[in-house]
CSV table of C-alpha atoms in Angstrom, one decimal:
chain,number,residue,atom,x,y,z
A,159,UNK,CA,56.9,80.4,76.2
A,160,UNK,CA,60.6,80.1,75.7
A,161,UNK,CA,62.7,82.7,73.8
A,162,UNK,CA,63.3,80.2,71.0
A,163,UNK,CA,59.6,79.6,70.5
A,164,UNK,CA,58.9,83.3,70.6
A,165,UNK,CA,61.6,83.9,68.0
A,166,UNK,CA,60.2,81.2,65.8
A,167,UNK,CA,56.7,82.6,66.1
A,168,UNK,CA,58.0,86.1,65.1
A,169,UNK,CA,59.8,84.8,62.1
A,170,UNK,CA,56.8,82.9,61.0
A,171,UNK,CA,54.7,86.0,61.2
A,172,UNK,CA,54.4,86.9,57.5
A,173,UNK,CA,54.0,90.6,58.2
A,174,UNK,CA,57.2,90.7,60.3
A,175,UNK,CA,59.1,88.5,57.9
A,176,UNK,CA,58.1,90.7,54.9
A,177,UNK,CA,59.0,93.9,56.8
A,178,UNK,CA,62.4,92.5,57.8
A,179,UNK,CA,63.0,91.5,54.2
A,180,UNK,CA,62.2,95.0,52.9
A,181,UNK,CA,64.3,96.5,55.8
A,182,UNK,CA,67.3,94.4,54.8
A,183,UNK,CA,67.0,95.3,51.2
A,184,UNK,CA,66.6,99.0,52.1
A,185,UNK,CA,69.7,99.0,54.2
A,186,UNK,CA,71.7,97.2,51.5
A,187,UNK,CA,70.5,99.6,48.8
A,188,UNK,CA,71.4,102.6,51.0
A,189,UNK,CA,74.8,101.1,52.0
A,190,UNK,CA,75.7,100.3,48.4
A,191,UNK,CA,74.8,103.7,47.2
A,192,UNK,CA,76.7,105.4,50.0
A,193,UNK,CA,79.7,103.1,49.6
A,194,UNK,CA,80.1,103.6,45.9
A,195,UNK,CA,79.4,107.3,46.0
A,196,UNK,CA,82.5,109.2,45.1
A,197,UNK,CA,83.8,111.0,48.1
A,198,UNK,CA,84.9,114.6,48.0
A,199,UNK,CA,87.2,116.0,50.6
A,200,UNK,CA,85.7,119.0,52.2
A,201,UNK,CA,87.7,121.3,54.3
A,202,UNK,CA,86.2,121.3,57.7
A,203,UNK,CA,85.1,124.8,58.6
A,204,UNK,CA,86.5,125.3,62.0
A,205,UNK,CA,84.5,127.4,64.3
A,206,UNK,CA,87.2,129.9,65.1
A,207,UNK,CA,84.8,131.9,67.3
A,208,UNK,CA,84.2,128.9,69.4
A,209,UNK,CA,87.8,128.3,69.8
A,210,UNK,CA,88.4,131.9,70.6
A,211,UNK,CA,85.5,131.9,73.1
A,212,UNK,CA,86.9,128.8,74.8
A,213,UNK,CA,90.3,130.4,75.0
A,214,UNK,CA,88.9,133.6,76.3
A,215,UNK,CA,86.8,131.8,78.9
A,216,UNK,CA,89.8,129.8,79.9
A,217,UNK,CA,92.0,132.8,80.2
A,218,UNK,CA,89.3,134.7,82.2
A,219,UNK,CA,89.0,131.8,84.6
A,220,UNK,CA,92.8,131.5,84.9
A,221,UNK,CA,93.1,135.2,85.4
A,222,UNK,CA,90.3,135.2,87.9
A,223,UNK,CA,91.8,132.4,89.9
A,224,UNK,CA,95.2,134.1,89.9
A,225,UNK,CA,93.7,137.5,90.9
A,226,UNK,CA,91.6,135.8,93.6
A,227,UNK,CA,94.7,134.0,94.9
A,228,UNK,CA,96.7,137.2,95.0
A,229,UNK,CA,93.9,139.2,96.6
A,230,UNK,CA,93.5,136.5,99.2
A,231,UNK,CA,97.3,136.5,99.9
A,232,UNK,CA,97.3,140.2,100.1
A,233,UNK,CA,94.4,140.2,102.5
A,234,UNK,CA,96.2,137.7,104.7
A,235,UNK,CA,99.4,139.7,104.7
A,236,UNK,CA,97.4,142.8,105.6
A,237,UNK,CA,95.7,141.0,108.4
A,238,UNK,CA,98.9,139.6,109.7
A,239,UNK,CA,100.5,143.1,109.5
A,240,UNK,CA,97.6,144.6,111.5
A,241,UNK,CA,97.8,141.8,114.0
A,242,UNK,CA,101.6,142.3,114.4
A,243,UNK,CA,101.1,146.0,114.8
A,244,UNK,CA,98.5,145.5,117.5
A,245,UNK,CA,100.7,143.0,119.3
A,246,UNK,CA,103.7,145.4,119.1
A,247,UNK,CA,101.5,148.3,120.5
A,248,UNK,CA,100.3,146.1,123.3
A,249,UNK,CA,103.9,144.9,124.0
A,250,UNK,CA,105.1,148.6,124.0
A,251,UNK,CA,102.2,149.6,126.3
A,252,UNK,CA,103.1,146.7,128.7
A,253,UNK,CA,106.7,147.7,128.6
A,254,UNK,CA,105.9,151.3,129.4
A,255,UNK,CA,103.6,150.2,132.2
A,256,UNK,CA,106.3,148.0,133.6
A,257,UNK,CA,108.8,150.8,133.4
A,258,UNK,CA,106.5,153.2,135.1
A,259,UNK,CA,105.9,150.6,137.8
A,260,UNK,CA,109.6,150.1,138.1
A,261,UNK,CA,110.1,153.8,138.3
A,262,UNK,CA,107.4,154.2,141.0
A,263,UNK,CA,108.8,151.4,143.3
A,264,UNK,CA,112.2,153.0,144.3
A,265,UNK,CA,110.4,156.2,145.4
A,266,UNK,CA,108.1,154.2,147.6
A,267,UNK,CA,111.2,152.4,149.0
A,268,UNK,CA,112.9,155.8,149.7
A,269,UNK,CA,109.8,157.0,151.5
A,270,UNK,CA,109.9,153.9,153.6
A,271,UNK,CA,113.6,154.3,154.4
A,272,UNK,CA,113.1,158.0,155.1
A,273,UNK,CA,110.4,157.2,157.5
A,274,UNK,CA,112.1,154.3,159.2
A,275,UNK,CA,114.2,156.1,161.9
A,276,UNK,CA,111.1,157.9,163.2
A,277,UNK,CA,109.1,154.7,163.3
A,278,UNK,CA,111.9,152.9,165.1
A,279,UNK,CA,112.2,155.7,167.6
A,280,UNK,CA,108.5,155.7,168.1
A,281,UNK,CA,108.5,152.0,168.5
A,282,UNK,CA,111.3,152.2,171.0
A,283,UNK,CA,109.5,154.8,173.0
A,284,UNK,CA,106.4,152.7,173.0
A,285,UNK,CA,108.4,149.7,174.2
A,286,UNK,CA,110.0,151.8,176.9
A,287,UNK,CA,106.6,153.0,178.1
A,288,UNK,CA,105.3,149.5,178.1
A,289,UNK,CA,108.2,148.3,180.2
A,290,UNK,CA,107.8,151.2,182.5
A,291,UNK,CA,104.2,150.4,183.0
A,292,UNK,CA,105.0,146.7,183.6
A,293,UNK,CA,107.7,147.7,186.1
A,294,UNK,CA,105.4,150.0,188.0
A,295,UNK,CA,102.7,147.3,188.1
A,296,UNK,CA,105.1,144.7,189.4
A,297,UNK,CA,106.6,147.0,192.0
A,298,UNK,CA,103.2,147.8,193.3
A,299,UNK,CA,101.7,144.3,193.5
A,300,UNK,CA,104.6,142.2,194.6
A,301,UNK,CA,105.0,143.8,198.1
A,302,UNK,CA,101.3,143.5,198.7
A,303,UNK,CA,101.3,139.8,197.8
A,304,UNK,CA,104.4,139.0,199.9
A,305,UNK,CA,103.4,141.0,202.9
A,306,UNK,CA,101.9,138.1,205.0
A,307,UNK,CA,104.9,136.0,204.4
A,308,UNK,CA,107.2,138.8,205.3
A,309,UNK,CA,105.3,139.3,208.4
A,310,UNK,CA,105.6,135.7,209.3
A,311,UNK,CA,109.2,135.8,208.6
A,312,UNK,CA,109.6,138.8,210.8
A,313,UNK,CA,107.6,137.2,213.6
A,314,UNK,CA,109.5,133.9,213.5
A,315,UNK,CA,112.7,135.9,213.5
A,316,UNK,CA,111.7,137.7,216.5
A,317,UNK,CA,110.6,134.5,218.2
B,129,UNK,CA,90.1,77.0,64.6
B,130,UNK,CA,93.4,75.2,64.2
B,131,UNK,CA,96.8,76.8,64.5
B,132,UNK,CA,97.4,76.1,60.8
B,133,UNK,CA,94.2,77.9,59.9
B,134,UNK,CA,95.2,80.8,62.1
B,135,UNK,CA,98.5,81.0,60.4
B,136,UNK,CA,96.8,80.9,57.0
B,137,UNK,CA,94.6,83.9,58.1
B,138,UNK,CA,97.6,85.7,59.5
B,139,UNK,CA,99.4,85.1,56.2
B,140,UNK,CA,96.6,86.6,54.2
B,141,UNK,CA,97.2,89.9,52.6
B,142,UNK,CA,95.5,92.6,54.7
B,143,UNK,CA,94.4,94.4,51.6
B,144,UNK,CA,92.3,91.4,50.6
B,145,UNK,CA,90.6,91.4,54.0
B,146,UNK,CA,89.8,95.1,53.6
B,147,UNK,CA,88.5,94.5,50.1
B,148,UNK,CA,86.2,91.7,51.1
B,149,UNK,CA,84.9,92.9,54.5
B,150,UNK,CA,84.9,96.6,54.2
B,151,UNK,CA,81.4,96.9,52.6
B,152,UNK,CA,79.8,94.7,55.4
B,153,UNK,CA,81.5,96.7,58.2
B,154,UNK,CA,80.4,99.9,56.6
B,155,UNK,CA,76.8,98.6,56.1
B,156,UNK,CA,76.6,97.5,59.8
B,157,UNK,CA,77.9,100.9,61.0
B,158,UNK,CA,75.6,102.8,58.7
B,159,UNK,CA,72.6,100.9,59.9
B,160,UNK,CA,73.6,101.4,63.5
B,161,UNK,CA,74.4,105.1,63.2
B,162,UNK,CA,72.3,106.2,60.2
B,163,UNK,CA,75.2,108.6,59.5
B,164,UNK,CA,77.1,108.1,56.3
B,165,UNK,CA,80.1,110.2,57.2
B,166,UNK,CA,80.4,108.8,60.7
B,167,UNK,CA,80.0,105.2,59.3
B,168,UNK,CA,82.8,105.9,56.9
B,169,UNK,CA,85.0,107.4,59.5
B,170,UNK,CA,84.4,104.5,61.9
B,171,UNK,CA,85.0,102.0,59.1
B,172,UNK,CA,88.3,103.5,58.4
B,173,UNK,CA,89.2,103.5,62.1
B,174,UNK,CA,88.1,99.9,62.3
B,175,UNK,CA,90.5,98.8,59.6
B,176,UNK,CA,93.2,101.0,60.9
B,177,UNK,CA,92.9,99.3,64.3
B,178,UNK,CA,92.7,95.9,62.6
B,179,UNK,CA,95.9,96.7,60.7
B,180,UNK,CA,97.7,97.7,63.8
B,181,UNK,CA,96.7,94.6,65.6
B,182,UNK,CA,96.9,92.3,62.6
B,183,UNK,CA,99.9,90.4,64.0
B,184,UNK,CA,98.1,89.7,67.3
B,185,UNK,CA,95.1,88.3,65.5
B,186,UNK,CA,95.3,84.6,66.3
B,187,UNK,CA,92.4,83.4,64.2
B,188,UNK,CA,90.4,82.1,67.1
B,189,UNK,CA,87.4,83.5,65.3
B,190,UNK,CA,86.8,84.4,61.7
B,191,UNK,CA,88.3,87.7,60.5
B,192,UNK,CA,84.8,89.0,60.0
B,193,UNK,CA,83.8,88.3,63.6
B,194,UNK,CA,87.0,90.0,64.7
B,195,UNK,CA,86.4,93.1,62.6
B,196,UNK,CA,82.8,93.3,63.6
B,197,UNK,CA,83.9,93.2,67.3
B,198,UNK,CA,86.3,96.1,66.6
B,199,UNK,CA,83.5,98.0,64.9
B,200,UNK,CA,81.1,97.4,67.8
B,201,UNK,CA,83.7,98.6,70.3
B,202,UNK,CA,84.4,101.7,68.2
B,203,UNK,CA,80.7,102.5,68.0
B,204,UNK,CA,80.5,102.1,71.8
B,205,UNK,CA,83.4,104.4,72.3
B,206,UNK,CA,81.9,106.9,70.0
B,207,UNK,CA,78.6,107.0,71.9
B,208,UNK,CA,80.5,107.2,75.2
B,209,UNK,CA,82.5,110.1,74.0
B,210,UNK,CA,79.3,111.8,72.6
B,211,UNK,CA,77.7,111.4,76.0
B,212,UNK,CA,80.6,113.1,77.7
B,213,UNK,CA,80.5,115.9,75.0
B,214,UNK,CA,76.9,116.6,75.8
B,215,UNK,CA,77.1,120.2,74.6
B,216,UNK,CA,77.7,119.1,71.1
B,217,UNK,CA,74.9,118.3,68.7
B,218,UNK,CA,74.6,114.6,68.8
B,219,UNK,CA,73.6,112.8,65.6
B,220,UNK,CA,74.2,116.1,63.8
B,221,UNK,CA,74.6,114.3,60.4
B,222,UNK,CA,72.4,111.3,61.2
B,223,UNK,CA,69.4,111.1,58.9
B,224,UNK,CA,65.8,110.6,60.1
B,225,UNK,CA,63.9,107.4,60.0
B,226,UNK,CA,61.7,108.5,57.1
B,227,UNK,CA,64.7,109.5,55.0
B,228,UNK,CA,66.4,106.2,55.7
B,229,UNK,CA,63.3,104.3,54.6
B,230,UNK,CA,63.5,106.0,51.2
B,231,UNK,CA,66.1,103.6,50.1
B,232,UNK,CA,64.6,100.6,48.4
B,233,UNK,CA,66.0,98.5,45.6
B,234,UNK,CA,64.4,99.0,42.2
B,235,UNK,CA,62.3,95.9,41.9
B,236,UNK,CA,59.5,95.1,39.6
B,237,UNK,CA,57.0,96.0,42.2
B,238,UNK,CA,54.0,98.2,41.6
B,239,UNK,CA,53.8,101.8,43.0
B,240,UNK,CA,51.4,100.6,45.7
B,241,UNK,CA,53.7,97.8,46.8
B,242,UNK,CA,56.6,100.2,46.9
B,243,UNK,CA,54.7,102.6,49.1
B,244,UNK,CA,53.7,99.8,51.4
B,245,UNK,CA,57.3,98.5,51.5
B,246,UNK,CA,58.6,102.0,52.3
B,247,UNK,CA,56.0,102.3,55.1
B,248,UNK,CA,57.0,99.0,56.6
B,249,UNK,CA,60.7,99.8,56.4
B,250,UNK,CA,60.0,103.1,58.2
B,251,UNK,CA,58.2,101.3,60.9
B,252,UNK,CA,61.1,98.8,61.3
B,253,UNK,CA,63.5,101.8,61.5
B,254,UNK,CA,61.2,103.4,64.1
B,255,UNK,CA,61.3,100.1,66.1
B,256,UNK,CA,65.0,99.9,65.8
B,257,UNK,CA,65.4,103.4,66.9
B,258,UNK,CA,63.6,102.5,70.2
B,259,UNK,CA,65.9,99.5,70.9
B,260,UNK,CA,68.7,99.6,73.4
B,261,UNK,CA,72.2,99.7,71.8
B,262,UNK,CA,72.8,96.0,72.6
B,263,UNK,CA,69.4,95.0,71.2
B,264,UNK,CA,70.0,97.0,68.1
B,265,UNK,CA,73.4,95.5,67.5
B,266,UNK,CA,72.0,92.0,67.9
B,267,UNK,CA,69.0,92.7,65.7
B,268,UNK,CA,71.1,94.2,62.9
B,269,UNK,CA,73.7,91.5,63.0
B,270,UNK,CA,70.9,88.9,62.7
B,271,UNK,CA,68.5,90.5,60.2
B,272,UNK,CA,70.7,92.7,58.1
B,273,UNK,CA,74.0,90.9,58.3
B,274,UNK,CA,72.4,87.4,58.4
B,275,UNK,CA,74.8,86.2,61.2
B,276,UNK,CA,74.2,83.0,63.0
B,277,UNK,CA,73.3,83.2,66.7
B,278,UNK,CA,76.6,81.6,67.7
B,279,UNK,CA,78.5,84.1,65.7
B,280,UNK,CA,76.5,87.0,67.1
B,281,UNK,CA,77.3,85.6,70.6
B,282,UNK,CA,81.0,85.5,69.8
B,283,UNK,CA,81.0,89.0,68.2
B,284,UNK,CA,79.1,90.7,71.1
B,285,UNK,CA,80.6,88.6,73.9
B,286,UNK,CA,77.1,87.6,75.0
B,287,UNK,CA,75.8,84.1,75.6
B,288,UNK,CA,73.5,82.6,73.0
B,289,UNK,CA,70.6,82.7,75.4
B,290,UNK,CA,71.1,86.4,76.0
B,291,UNK,CA,71.3,87.0,72.2
B,292,UNK,CA,68.0,85.1,71.8
B,293,UNK,CA,66.4,87.1,74.5
B,294,UNK,CA,67.5,90.4,72.9
B,295,UNK,CA,66.3,89.2,69.5
B,296,UNK,CA,63.0,88.2,70.9
B,297,UNK,CA,62.5,91.6,72.5
B,298,UNK,CA,63.6,93.4,69.4
B,299,UNK,CA,61.2,91.4,67.2
B,300,UNK,CA,58.4,92.0,69.7
B,301,UNK,CA,59.0,95.7,69.3
B,302,UNK,CA,59.1,95.4,65.5
B,303,UNK,CA,55.8,93.5,65.5
B,304,UNK,CA,54.2,95.9,67.8
B,305,UNK,CA,55.3,98.8,65.6
B,306,UNK,CA,54.0,97.1,62.5
B,307,UNK,CA,50.6,96.4,64.1
B,308,UNK,CA,50.4,99.9,65.4
B,309,UNK,CA,50.1,98.8,69.0
B,310,UNK,CA,52.9,101.0,70.2
């Protein structure tokens, strides 16, 4: 059934039509009465406490946000300060360690230089001993090895 | 509407427009909102808006259609604002369905007839209360303001088919309420 048919059927329904007629008359009567009724201006009672509560809440929120922000900023600054202090301490310690190390190194070098002549002397002695050993070995072996040739030379010389 | 007609409308004194259309706008808003003070306020706003835009009114539609469109938009804005301000008491001054049905013209009807009429009016109010905003607007424009379907379509910006569909659903609801099947 189309909308138009439905509409026609509803309007033809005497109960609906009657109710709609009464409804219209009722709205008209009410509207006329309200429209012609003399209007009095009434001062609107403002809910001051509501306004005050709203303001108070707003102020509290603003103050809370501000305080939170400041606290956060302070915390960060404090953290940064502690970090900087730690870093400075560490740097100072490293510096001290480096200085200590630097101070220890010349002493070690002095010891080395103080010991050097003895070591050189010892080394020279060792070298001399080694050369002496080599010389003695060579002087002992060479004649033994060359002996047959020397004998041959002698014999051919004699011949 | 011709340009001449539009000029004629534009040339009319705004006071006469207010005089002739104000009761209808007020009635429509009253039936829509069931709040006398709010209906009065929105009626004033409607004519204030109309006055501000009177020069831009080209007369493409009748002044009544134009005013009714302003009133419907104001009503929509009002409900939208109310929805956003959910913490406020909505419909604080709106009267109930039973109270609204107390209004009946003094006819020559018997007491029984008056009681029956009041009961029927209350049932129609109840049905109207259950309609969507758009259905209610269409229903009131048709059965309280006696507007033609084409005029309702122009006023609401809907097609005639949609207007018919809304009316059909609204009437079905009224009938169901009257028969007690809801």
